[in-house]
Amino acid sequence: MTYYSKYGSKFIRYNILLFVVPTVIILLLGMFRDISLYRISVSILLIIIIVLVNTFKPVKYVFTDHQLIIHNGIKKSKIYYDAITHVELTEDIIVGGNKAAKSEDAIQIDYTGGVYDNVKVSPREKEAFLKELKKKAVKAKFNL
């Protein structure tokens, strides 16, 4: 079963900030360090491309027999159902963990054995996603 992310205003504002801050820093460094306009332009173009890909490429959540696979841009995360310990609703999509949520109407999945200790997801079909997750992650505690 495959689900896709939904978008929220907080996520879009966050990505605008991700674009503006590095751009200003690059422009200021370029002015004070006498860096060529070409290098500054290329750097800003790379930032624009990265932010646009991150903002508009939907996150895909795939349920397999043994794991939840999250395709987020160029990053792919695998979470085994047995490793999921806790699932709860959250509105905080910016701080902590693996951020695969693009809306404030998110779900935090706590798990063990990964690089992060949790992942935040925001599927468009939230109820169907949770129903599928409850079937697969039988050991997890759900606080919804």
XYZ file of C-alpha atoms in Angstrom:
144
model
C 0.000 0.000 0.000
C 1.394 3.415 -0.970
C 0.503 6.833 0.463
C 1.685 10.344 -0.451
C 2.331 13.419 1.682
C 0.175 16.492 1.963
C 1.516 20.042 2.210
C 1.044 22.678 4.910
C 1.833 26.371 5.233
C 4.413 25.872 8.009
C 6.445 23.569 5.756
C 6.371 26.036 2.853
C 7.401 28.940 5.136
C 10.246 26.801 6.506
C 11.517 26.103 2.965
C 11.340 29.777 2.045
C 13.544 30.423 5.072
C 15.892 27.646 3.881
C 16.202 29.550 0.624
C 16.523 33.117 1.936
C 19.098 32.618 4.722
C 21.779 30.792 2.660
C 21.233 33.175 -0.261
C 21.851 36.214 1.952
C 24.921 34.569 3.503
C 26.362 33.737 0.066
C 25.734 37.279 -1.183
C 27.386 38.826 1.888
C 30.374 36.474 1.741
C 30.723 37.189 -1.962
C 30.789 40.935 -1.367
C 33.309 40.828 1.481
C 35.586 38.096 0.122
C 35.677 39.304 -3.460
C 34.169 36.100 -4.904
C 33.231 36.194 -8.592
C 29.629 36.846 -9.580
C 29.636 33.549 -11.497
C 30.391 31.499 -8.354
C 27.777 33.392 -6.370
C 25.176 32.789 -9.102
C 25.956 29.069 -9.301
C 25.720 28.726 -5.512
C 22.357 30.484 -5.390
C 21.071 28.393 -8.307
C 22.039 25.186 -6.481
C 20.197 26.365 -3.361
C 17.102 27.136 -5.445
C 17.173 23.680 -7.057
C 17.608 21.878 -3.726
C 14.815 23.842 -2.038
C 12.420 23.375 -4.972
C 13.035 19.620 -5.118
C 12.594 19.359 -1.355
C 9.437 21.462 -1.394
C 7.518 20.044 -4.327
C 8.585 16.406 -4.677
C 5.986 14.468 -2.687
C 7.070 12.128 0.051
C 5.980 8.554 -0.623
C 5.174 6.114 2.195
C 5.170 2.441 1.152
C 3.975 -0.407 3.375
C 5.666 -3.723 2.570
C 5.367 -7.056 4.372
C 8.030 -6.250 6.988
C 8.788 -2.524 6.849
C 7.578 0.990 6.161
C 9.665 2.602 3.412
C 9.738 6.404 3.227
C 10.939 8.010 -0.013
C 11.755 11.648 0.830
C 13.508 13.445 -2.027
C 16.776 11.617 -2.602
C 16.639 10.006 0.852
C 15.072 6.600 1.478
C 14.345 5.370 5.012
C 13.301 1.874 6.050
C 11.605 1.218 9.378
C 10.837 -2.346 10.418
C 7.410 -2.733 12.012
C 8.919 -4.599 14.991
C 11.133 -1.552 15.697
C 8.169 0.853 15.998
C 7.509 1.584 19.669
C 5.109 4.531 19.773
C 2.831 6.463 17.404
C 1.210 9.822 18.183
C -0.147 12.941 16.492
C 2.056 16.050 16.333
C 2.049 19.549 14.872
C 5.810 20.058 15.305
C 7.314 19.134 11.936
C 10.501 21.188 12.128
C 12.286 20.048 15.299
C 13.845 16.636 15.911
C 14.017 13.306 14.158
C 13.715 12.397 10.520
C 11.482 15.015 8.915
C 9.340 13.463 6.190
C 6.234 15.527 7.049
C 5.173 18.381 4.809
C 2.106 19.420 6.810
C 1.426 20.429 10.428
C -1.217 17.675 10.583
C 1.456 15.052 11.172
C 2.102 11.709 12.828
C 5.241 11.001 14.852
C 6.485 7.416 14.702
C 9.054 6.510 17.369
C 11.276 3.530 16.629
C 14.556 1.873 17.614
C 17.570 0.780 15.622
C 17.810 3.662 13.190
C 19.891 6.780 12.677
C 17.060 8.823 14.215
C 14.736 7.803 17.018
C 11.583 9.056 15.281
C 10.122 10.096 11.965
C 7.364 12.621 11.300
C 5.014 11.843 8.419
C 1.979 13.625 6.960
C 0.031 11.310 4.655
C -2.880 12.768 2.669
C -5.068 9.801 3.682
C -4.245 9.946 7.388
C -6.958 7.583 8.684
C -6.203 4.883 6.100
C -2.458 5.251 6.790
C -3.000 4.837 10.552
C -5.284 1.847 10.021
C -2.621 0.154 7.883
C 0.119 1.021 10.394
C -1.929 -0.451 13.272
C -2.304 -3.708 11.330
C 1.426 -3.931 10.616
C 3.037 -2.529 13.810
C 1.181 -4.658 16.344
C 3.726 -4.099 19.160
C 3.536 -0.286 18.958
C 1.620 1.878 21.417
C -0.792 4.272 19.669
C -1.726 7.572 21.398
C -4.066 9.222 18.924
